[in-house]
Tab-separated table of C-alpha atoms in Angstrom:
chain	number	residue	atom	x	y	z
A	1	MET	CA	-33.368	12.220	4.014
A	2	ALA	CA	-31.116	9.397	5.131
A	3	LYS	CA	-32.330	7.321	2.207
A	4	GLN	CA	-31.265	9.969	-0.293
A	5	TYR	CA	-27.774	10.083	1.181
A	6	LYS	CA	-27.572	6.310	1.154
A	7	ALA	CA	-28.496	6.301	-2.521
A	8	ALA	CA	-26.069	9.110	-3.314
A	9	GLY	CA	-23.245	7.320	-1.540
A	10	GLU	CA	-23.892	4.023	-3.248
A	11	GLU	CA	-24.228	5.679	-6.622
A	12	ALA	CA	-20.948	7.519	-6.129
A	13	TRP	CA	-19.163	4.343	-5.030
A	14	LYS	CA	-20.512	2.354	-7.932
A	15	ASN	CA	-20.024	4.818	-10.745
A	16	ASN	CA	-17.965	7.850	-9.883
A	17	VAL	CA	-15.053	6.467	-7.990
A	18	GLU	CA	-11.918	4.740	-9.207
A	19	LYS	CA	-10.941	1.843	-7.020
A	20	VAL	CA	-7.734	0.349	-5.757
A	21	ASN	CA	-6.837	-2.834	-3.903
A	22	ALA	CA	-8.031	-2.402	-0.324
A	23	GLU	CA	-5.254	-4.393	1.239
A	24	LEU	CA	-2.602	-2.262	-0.405
A	25	PHE	CA	-4.268	0.732	1.208
A	26	ILE	CA	-4.563	-0.959	4.583
A	27	PHE	CA	-0.937	-2.085	4.624
A	28	THR	CA	0.237	1.338	3.503
A	29	TYR	CA	-1.610	2.966	6.382
A	30	GLY	CA	-0.126	0.441	8.790
A	31	SER	CA	3.310	1.139	7.411
A	32	LEU	CA	2.742	4.835	8.015
A	33	VAL	CA	1.724	4.291	11.643
A	34	VAL	CA	4.820	2.151	12.213
A	35	GLN	CA	6.936	4.943	10.726
A	36	LEU	CA	5.335	7.495	13.015
A	37	MET	CA	5.833	5.312	16.066
A	38	ARG	CA	9.509	5.041	15.162
A	39	ASP	CA	9.841	8.763	14.543
A	40	TYR	CA	8.024	9.991	17.619
A	41	GLU	CA	8.048	7.072	20.089
A	42	ASP	CA	5.334	8.861	22.038
A	43	CYS	CA	1.762	7.792	21.371
A	44	ALA	CA	0.258	11.185	22.114
A	45	ALA	CA	2.546	12.740	19.515
A	46	VAL	CA	1.635	10.027	17.005
A	47	ASN	CA	-2.052	10.652	17.657
A	48	ALA	CA	-1.529	14.363	17.056
A	49	GLN	CA	0.425	13.761	13.867
A	50	LEU	CA	-2.194	11.353	12.526
A	51	ASP	CA	-4.871	13.906	13.277
A	52	LYS	CA	-2.884	16.617	11.514
A	53	MET	CA	-2.337	14.465	8.447
A	54	GLY	CA	-6.000	13.574	8.443
A	55	TYR	CA	-6.872	17.224	8.611
A	56	ASN	CA	-4.755	17.962	5.539
A	57	ILE	CA	-6.499	15.132	3.736
A	58	GLY	CA	-9.964	16.172	4.884
A	59	VAL	CA	-9.545	19.679	3.609
A	60	ARG	CA	-9.039	18.387	0.069
A	61	LEU	CA	-11.488	15.551	0.442
A	62	ALA	CA	-14.497	17.833	0.841
A	63	ASP	CA	-13.956	19.225	-2.631
A	64	ASP	CA	-13.601	15.742	-4.034
A	65	ILE	CA	-16.954	14.717	-2.579
A	66	LEU	CA	-18.690	17.789	-3.898
A	67	ALA	CA	-17.190	17.201	-7.314
A	68	ARG	CA	-18.307	13.600	-7.513
A	69	THR	CA	-21.796	13.880	-6.101
A	70	SER	CA	-24.596	16.336	-6.489
A	71	LEU	CA	-25.176	16.899	-2.820
A	72	GLU	CA	-26.905	20.052	-1.791
A	73	ARG	CA	-26.131	22.092	1.232
A	74	CYS	CA	-27.060	20.236	4.422
A	75	ALA	CA	-29.851	21.866	6.351
A	76	ASP	CA	-28.584	21.020	9.816
A	77	LEU	CA	-26.105	18.923	11.728
A	78	HIS	CA	-28.348	15.861	11.505
A	79	ALA	CA	-28.188	15.977	7.721
A	80	THR	CA	-24.465	16.635	7.831
A	81	ALA	CA	-23.897	13.604	10.034
A	82	GLU	CA	-25.833	11.377	7.678
A	83	ALA	CA	-23.941	12.764	4.693
A	84	VAL	CA	-20.577	12.147	6.350
A	85	ALA	CA	-21.509	8.573	7.169
A	86	LYS	CA	-23.456	7.490	4.126
A	87	VAL	CA	-21.670	9.461	1.434
A	88	GLY	CA	-18.235	10.423	2.720
A	89	PHE	CA	-17.217	7.158	4.337
A	90	LYS	CA	-18.973	5.110	1.673
A	91	MET	CA	-17.257	6.847	-1.210
A	92	PHE	CA	-13.780	6.469	0.135
A	93	LEU	CA	-13.718	3.410	2.357
A	94	ASN	CA	-16.825	1.573	1.214
A	95	VAL	CA	-18.085	1.304	4.758
A	96	VAL	CA	-20.978	3.124	6.385
A	97	PRO	CA	-20.717	3.976	10.074
A	98	THR	CA	-23.941	4.411	12.019
A	99	VAL	CA	-24.821	7.810	13.388
A	100	VAL	CA	-25.744	7.435	17.044
A	101	GLY	CA	-25.489	9.131	20.382
A	102	TRP	CA	-27.002	12.513	19.629
A	103	SER	CA	-26.615	14.951	22.491
A	104	ALA	CA	-29.631	16.783	23.862
A	105	ASP	CA	-28.670	20.040	22.176
A	106	SER	CA	-28.053	18.291	18.856
A	107	ARG	CA	-24.509	19.573	18.657
A	108	GLU	CA	-22.746	16.289	19.250
A	109	PHE	CA	-23.029	12.875	17.685
A	110	SER	CA	-21.087	9.673	17.301
A	111	LEU	CA	-20.046	7.687	14.295
A	112	GLN	CA	-20.011	4.059	15.256
A	113	LEU	CA	-17.712	2.086	12.988
A	114	ASP	CA	-18.708	-1.546	13.110
A	115	ASP	CA	-16.271	-2.215	10.330
A	116	ASN	CA	-13.082	-0.214	10.046
A	117	PRO	CA	-10.940	-1.266	7.098
A	118	LEU	CA	-7.820	0.179	8.694
A	119	ASN	CA	-8.057	-2.388	11.485
A	120	ASP	CA	-8.048	-5.380	9.197
A	121	PHE	CA	-4.678	-6.912	9.863
A	122	CYS	CA	-3.787	-4.911	12.874
A	123	GLU	CA	-3.026	-5.871	16.419
A	124	LEU	CA	-1.649	-3.297	18.789
A	125	PRO	CA	1.190	-4.216	21.120
A	126	PRO	CA	0.179	-3.845	24.795
A	127	ARG	CA	2.544	-0.908	25.165
A	128	ALA	CA	0.719	1.038	22.471
A	129	VAL	CA	-2.633	0.306	24.060
A	130	GLN	CA	-1.332	1.384	27.436
A	131	ASP	CA	0.120	4.606	26.100
A	132	GLY	CA	-3.124	5.565	24.470
A	133	LEU	CA	-2.560	5.138	20.765
A	134	TRP	CA	-5.660	5.702	18.627
A	135	TYR	CA	-4.599	3.736	15.576
A	136	SER	CA	-7.133	5.171	13.152
A	137	ASN	CA	-6.860	8.713	14.435
A	138	VAL	CA	-6.342	9.908	10.881
A	139	LEU	CA	-10.093	9.459	10.408
A	140	CYS	CA	-10.772	12.068	13.085
A	141	GLY	CA	-8.589	14.560	11.275
A	142	VAL	CA	-10.260	13.812	7.962
A	143	VAL	CA	-13.735	14.446	9.378
A	144	ARG	CA	-12.565	17.617	11.104
A	145	GLY	CA	-10.872	18.954	7.960
A	146	ALA	CA	-13.757	18.135	5.675
A	147	LEU	CA	-16.298	19.722	7.998
A	148	GLU	CA	-14.154	22.827	8.274
A	149	MET	CA	-14.280	23.193	4.508
A	150	LEU	CA	-18.035	23.112	4.929
A	151	HIS	CA	-17.771	25.959	7.414
A	152	MET	CA	-18.168	23.989	10.592
A	153	GLN	CA	-15.576	24.122	13.302
A	154	THR	CA	-15.654	20.799	15.082
A	155	GLU	CA	-13.844	18.698	17.592
A	156	VAL	CA	-13.487	15.094	16.561
A	157	TRP	CA	-12.029	12.407	18.718
A	158	PHE	CA	-11.984	8.661	19.230
A	159	VAL	CA	-14.008	7.352	22.131
A	160	ARG	CA	-13.676	3.618	21.706
A	161	ASP	CA	-11.612	1.382	19.474
A	162	VAL	CA	-11.773	-2.368	18.897
A	163	LEU	CA	-7.996	-2.420	18.698
A	164	ARG	CA	-7.905	-1.463	22.347
A	165	GLY	CA	-10.314	-4.207	23.297
A	166	ASP	CA	-13.542	-2.231	23.189
A	167	ASP	CA	-16.529	-3.848	21.534
A	168	ALA	CA	-16.851	-1.228	18.830
A	169	SER	CA	-15.033	1.739	17.372
A	170	GLU	CA	-16.643	5.081	17.966
A	171	ILE	CA	-15.713	8.570	16.829
A	172	ARG	CA	-17.352	11.519	18.550
A	173	VAL	CA	-18.012	14.751	16.666
A	174	ARG	CA	-18.872	17.998	18.393
A	175	LEU	CA	-19.886	21.150	16.586
A	176	VAL	CA	-18.031	24.060	18.150
A	177	ARG	CA	-19.373	26.801	15.920
A	178	MET	CA	-20.309	27.661	12.394
A	179	LEU	CA	-17.616	29.557	10.532
A	180	ASP	CA	-18.571	32.565	8.500
A	181	GLU	CA	-17.498	32.695	4.922
A	182	GLU	CA	-14.895	35.388	5.095
A	183	VAL	CA	-12.555	36.786	2.555
A	184	PRO	CA	-9.084	36.141	3.984
A	185	ALA	CA	-7.664	39.366	5.332
A	186	GLY	CA	-4.937	41.010	3.296
A	187	ASP	CA	-5.847	39.289	0.059
A	188	ASP	CA	-6.402	42.249	-2.186
B	1	MET	CA	-3.912	-1.690	41.324
B	2	GLN	CA	-1.335	-1.550	38.568
B	3	ALA	CA	-1.247	-5.307	38.202
B	4	SER	CA	-5.008	-5.704	37.974
B	5	ASN	CA	-5.206	-2.934	35.379
B	6	LEU	CA	-2.581	-4.651	33.282
B	7	LEU	CA	-4.457	-7.912	33.632
B	8	LYS	CA	-7.638	-6.258	32.468
B	9	LEU	CA	-5.810	-4.833	29.461
B	10	ASP	CA	-4.368	-8.240	28.732
B	11	THR	CA	-7.673	-10.044	28.537
B	12	ARG	CA	-9.191	-7.351	26.359
B	13	ALA	CA	-6.163	-7.379	24.087
B	14	SER	CA	-6.202	-11.158	23.859
B	15	LYS	CA	-9.865	-11.049	22.911
B	16	ARG	CA	-8.785	-8.924	19.974
B	17	SER	CA	-5.937	-11.348	19.167
B	18	ASN	CA	-8.289	-14.307	19.131
B	19	MET	CA	-10.684	-12.488	16.857
B	20	LEU	CA	-7.879	-11.524	14.548
B	21	LEU	CA	-6.328	-14.974	14.368
B	22	GLU	CA	-9.665	-16.645	13.731
B	23	GLN	CA	-10.394	-14.609	10.650
B	24	SER	CA	-9.887	-16.513	7.469
B	25	LEU	CA	-7.211	-15.223	5.141
B	26	ALA	CA	-8.263	-17.288	2.180
B	27	LYS	CA	-10.407	-14.637	0.569
B	28	PRO	CA	-9.808	-10.948	1.017
B	29	ARG	CA	-12.386	-9.630	3.446
B	30	ARG	CA	-12.848	-6.548	1.385
B	31	ASP	CA	-12.011	-5.933	-2.175
B	32	LYS	CA	-11.494	-2.272	-2.837
B	33	VAL	CA	-11.283	1.181	-1.436
B	34	SER	CA	-11.377	4.316	-3.488
B	35	LEU	CA	-8.276	5.334	-5.368
B	36	GLY	CA	-8.878	8.778	-3.923
B	37	ALA	CA	-8.428	7.434	-0.400
B	38	PHE	CA	-5.106	5.889	-1.343
B	39	ALA	CA	-3.983	8.921	-3.303
B	40	PHE	CA	-4.769	11.307	-0.449
B	41	LEU	CA	-2.988	9.049	2.037
B	42	PHE	CA	0.015	8.589	-0.224
B	43	ALA	CA	0.321	12.306	-0.929
B	44	GLU	CA	0.217	13.025	2.788
B	45	ILE	CA	2.850	10.354	3.444
B	46	ILE	CA	5.108	12.006	0.881
B	47	ARG	CA	4.485	15.408	2.410
B	48	TYR	CA	5.262	14.104	5.892
B	49	SER	CA	8.439	12.383	4.707
B	50	GLN	CA	9.579	15.443	2.812
B	51	ASN	CA	9.756	17.411	6.030
B	52	ARG	CA	12.044	14.871	7.612
B	53	VAL	CA	14.597	14.302	4.893
B	54	LEU	CA	17.264	16.295	3.120
B	55	GLY	CA	17.048	15.688	-0.561
B	56	ILE	CA	15.466	13.462	-3.107
B	57	GLN	CA	17.584	10.337	-2.483
B	58	ASP	CA	16.574	10.391	1.155
B	59	LEU	CA	12.923	10.852	0.307
B	60	GLU	CA	13.009	7.930	-2.087
B	61	ALA	CA	14.751	5.855	0.576
B	62	LYS	CA	11.994	6.645	3.074
B	63	LEU	CA	9.305	5.667	0.601
B	64	ASN	CA	11.235	2.527	-0.198
B	65	GLU	CA	11.265	1.639	3.496
B	66	LEU	CA	7.529	2.182	3.735
B	67	GLY	CA	7.003	0.041	0.684
B	68	LYS	CA	9.137	-2.754	2.109
B	69	ARG	CA	6.823	-3.191	5.086
B	70	VAL	CA	3.891	-3.400	2.702
B	71	GLY	CA	5.720	-5.807	0.401
B	72	VAL	CA	6.501	-8.278	3.168
B	73	ARG	CA	2.832	-8.613	3.999
B	74	VAL	CA	1.613	-8.648	0.420
B	75	PHE	CA	4.051	-11.446	-0.292
B	76	GLU	CA	2.864	-13.553	2.622
B	77	LEU	CA	-0.764	-13.100	1.693
B	78	LEU	CA	-0.120	-14.010	-1.926
B	79	MET	CA	1.777	-17.139	-0.992
B	80	TRP	CA	-1.096	-18.138	1.239
B	81	ARG	CA	-3.878	-17.402	-1.174
B	82	GLU	CA	-2.774	-18.072	-4.715
B	83	LYS	CA	-3.240	-21.568	-6.045
B	84	ASN	CA	-0.749	-22.975	-8.533
B	85	VAL	CA	1.976	-20.771	-7.204
B	86	HIS	CA	4.970	-21.833	-5.259
B	87	ARG	CA	7.677	-19.603	-3.927
B	88	GLU	CA	10.272	-18.945	-6.550
B	89	THR	CA	13.955	-18.901	-5.782
B	90	ARG	CA	15.494	-18.183	-9.174
B	91	VAL	CA	15.771	-14.758	-10.716
B	92	LEU	CA	13.691	-15.113	-13.862
B	93	PRO	CA	10.756	-16.983	-12.300
B	94	THR	CA	10.746	-14.453	-9.467
B	95	LEU	CA	10.514	-11.616	-11.948
B	96	MET	CA	7.731	-13.374	-13.831
B	97	PHE	CA	5.957	-13.884	-10.516
B	98	ILE	CA	6.126	-10.183	-9.768
B	99	ASN	CA	5.127	-9.195	-13.257
B	100	THR	CA	2.059	-11.373	-13.311
B	101	VAL	CA	0.810	-12.571	-9.934
B	102	VAL	CA	1.836	-9.641	-7.774
B	103	TRP	CA	0.852	-6.914	-10.185
B	104	ARG	CA	-2.449	-8.628	-10.908
B	105	ALA	CA	-3.255	-8.933	-7.222
B	106	LEU	CA	-2.383	-5.339	-6.484
B	107	PHE	CA	-3.435	-3.515	-9.626
B	108	ASP	CA	-5.780	-5.844	-11.514
B	109	LYS	CA	-3.438	-5.936	-14.472
B	110	GLN	CA	-0.081	-7.381	-15.368
B	111	ALA	CA	2.991	-5.220	-15.510
B	112	ASP	CA	3.601	-3.999	-18.985
B	113	SER	CA	7.010	-5.389	-19.696
B	114	LEU	CA	9.976	-7.182	-18.277
B	115	GLY	CA	13.428	-6.396	-19.571
B	116	HIS	CA	17.040	-7.303	-19.045
B	117	SER	CA	19.655	-4.616	-19.232
B	118	THR	CA	22.058	-5.009	-22.126
B	119	GLU	CA	24.904	-3.320	-20.315
B	120	ASN	CA	24.717	-4.863	-16.868
B	121	ASP	CA	23.959	-8.498	-16.446
B	122	ASP	CA	22.587	-8.075	-12.958
B	123	GLU	CA	20.009	-5.439	-13.866
B	124	TYR	CA	16.418	-6.111	-14.840
B	125	MET	CA	13.532	-3.733	-15.487
B	126	ILE	CA	9.833	-4.036	-14.817
B	127	THR	CA	7.780	-1.419	-16.588
B	128	ASP	CA	4.351	-0.134	-15.741
B	129	ASN	CA	2.944	2.295	-18.260
B	130	GLU	CA	0.370	3.770	-15.972
B	131	PRO	CA	0.736	2.892	-12.296
B	132	SER	CA	-2.670	3.710	-10.890
B	133	ILE	CA	-1.356	4.632	-7.470
B	134	LEU	CA	0.808	7.379	-8.913
B	135	LYS	CA	-1.988	8.890	-10.913
B	136	TYR	CA	-2.754	11.769	-8.622
B	137	ILE	CA	0.741	12.540	-7.420
B	138	SER	CA	2.178	15.538	-9.208
B	139	VAL	CA	5.880	16.156	-8.955
B	140	PRO	CA	6.972	19.798	-9.013
B	141	LYS	CA	9.545	20.769	-11.629
B	142	GLU	CA	12.265	21.469	-9.090
B	143	MET	CA	12.097	17.833	-8.045
B	144	ALA	CA	11.949	16.386	-11.500
B	145	SER	CA	14.190	13.452	-10.703
B	146	PHE	CA	12.009	12.284	-7.839
B	147	SER	CA	10.030	9.172	-8.534
B	148	PRO	CA	7.163	8.490	-6.134
B	149	GLY	CA	7.321	4.970	-7.534
B	150	ALA	CA	10.030	4.484	-4.905
B	151	PHE	CA	7.198	3.137	-2.794
B	152	LEU	CA	6.518	0.457	-5.397
B	153	ALA	CA	10.233	-0.224	-5.570
B	154	GLY	CA	10.141	-0.953	-1.842
B	155	VAL	CA	7.265	-3.380	-2.277
B	156	VAL	CA	9.171	-5.183	-5.034
B	157	GLU	CA	12.360	-5.174	-2.988
B	158	ALA	CA	10.632	-6.958	-0.116
B	159	ILE	CA	9.199	-9.547	-2.483
B	160	VAL	CA	12.468	-10.403	-4.211
B	161	GLU	CA	14.022	-10.713	-0.794
B	162	GLY	CA	11.274	-13.130	0.141
B	163	CYS	CA	12.192	-15.126	-2.935
B	164	GLN	CA	15.795	-15.277	-1.784
B	165	CYS	CA	17.000	-13.007	-4.579
B	166	PRO	CA	17.829	-9.798	-2.749
B	167	ALA	CA	18.343	-6.776	-4.953
B	168	ARG	CA	18.626	-3.028	-4.819
B	169	VAL	CA	15.429	-1.781	-6.312
B	170	THR	CA	14.812	1.737	-7.526
B	171	SER	CA	12.128	3.403	-9.536
B	172	HIS	CA	12.468	5.797	-12.435
B	173	LEU	CA	9.965	7.930	-14.197
B	174	VAL	CA	10.383	7.653	-17.955
B	175	PRO	CA	7.507	9.543	-19.490
B	176	ALA	CA	6.754	8.579	-23.042
B	177	ASP	CA	4.184	9.575	-25.645
B	178	GLY	CA	0.772	9.392	-24.091
B	179	MET	CA	2.211	7.785	-20.979
B	180	PRO	CA	3.338	10.576	-18.708
B	181	LEU	CA	3.475	8.276	-15.699
B	182	LYS	CA	5.429	5.449	-17.269
B	183	THR	CA	7.564	4.018	-14.493
B	184	VAL	CA	10.443	1.600	-14.674
B	185	ILE	CA	11.314	-0.438	-11.604
B	186	LEU	CA	14.991	-1.225	-11.841
B	187	LEU	CA	16.274	-4.241	-9.970
B	188	LYS	CA	19.982	-4.655	-9.429
B	189	PHE	CA	20.488	-8.096	-7.995
B	190	ASN	CA	23.128	-8.683	-5.366
B	191	GLN	CA	26.351	-10.309	-6.384
B	192	GLU	CA	25.706	-13.534	-4.491
B	193	VAL	CA	22.432	-13.923	-6.361
B	194	MET	CA	24.125	-13.602	-9.744
B	195	GLU	CA	26.873	-15.980	-8.709
B	196	ARG	CA	24.321	-18.500	-7.530
B	197	GLU	CA	22.447	-18.166	-10.804
B	198	LYS	CA	25.634	-18.870	-12.725
B	199	ARG	CA	26.344	-21.930	-10.594
B	200	LEU	CA	22.851	-23.269	-11.020
B	201	GLU	CA	22.978	-22.702	-14.759
B	202	THR	CA	26.192	-24.674	-15.194
B	203	THR	CA	25.024	-27.629	-13.131
B	204	LYS	CA	21.952	-28.084	-15.333
């Protein structure tokens, strides 16, 4: 199962995805975080804003993935996790996080990012580290938004980050509940 | 307790610094990300900025500011990496540098044309017929005069500043047949730059 996602992700990256200079992307993201730090001055608020922006992105990203690959519906959270890592991340950032840390009830897992492109030229000032900035928090929002489009309500948060001196970056995903496909109320 | 915590933070942070400073800049560590990733990010940046400004000029100024921070770093990297390139300090070579080296590094192609305004001596235009980063940004009709290329204008503005030819740089959408995204980056060089150019011309 993991092999099929790996192949799908690599196929999508090779053939179905237009590319752009990575460093332009990385610098643009950095510029955004600087802007947010100036606007909010409070790291918790910046984290929240990054998450919100990521959510907006994730919601549209799910459709993009489905349009560019021929993925079928994932049978369970294990399959979903593999798809997120091997297809989602691969298609957009050309990196593949490892899926680790499954909880006993199989409702939580971690994405361990050994290589996060957003970190490439970044060093956090001690103040930001102290105040709890999660630099790549946008990724949490993206995962949360995309999974919501696939009818899963999740909580996604950063556990470790190399920019804060940890040895690896790790995002934790927890399935809260499955969302039913409902017709929005009042939409006659 | 406070002091020892700060000390702990310091050594972890300096571990990161050492790692960062030891990485080689000579070759880009990674080549590409998906255009979709950039487009989504850029669209969200525009949306975020829109909520904090009043009007199109302001929005373009914000994007310009964002682009400037990017431009500063792109410029440094290019100076470090490119062989056969030295930092220009005159107007025309700077423009050629942007048209060829910078555009090629960022977009894998050269800019489509370089022009000099016939009316104003201090104005030059760089044209890109299809800027890839603007491909998925759609501008609603009520904001027809807004050019998301303002971000690119910021990048260019930082670079000309780095070449000691500061200018006011703006971006304009000039759709043409078959090129709905055709963008012109207009550079209006500062007076001291034009005066210096004149001086340097006459002493030749």
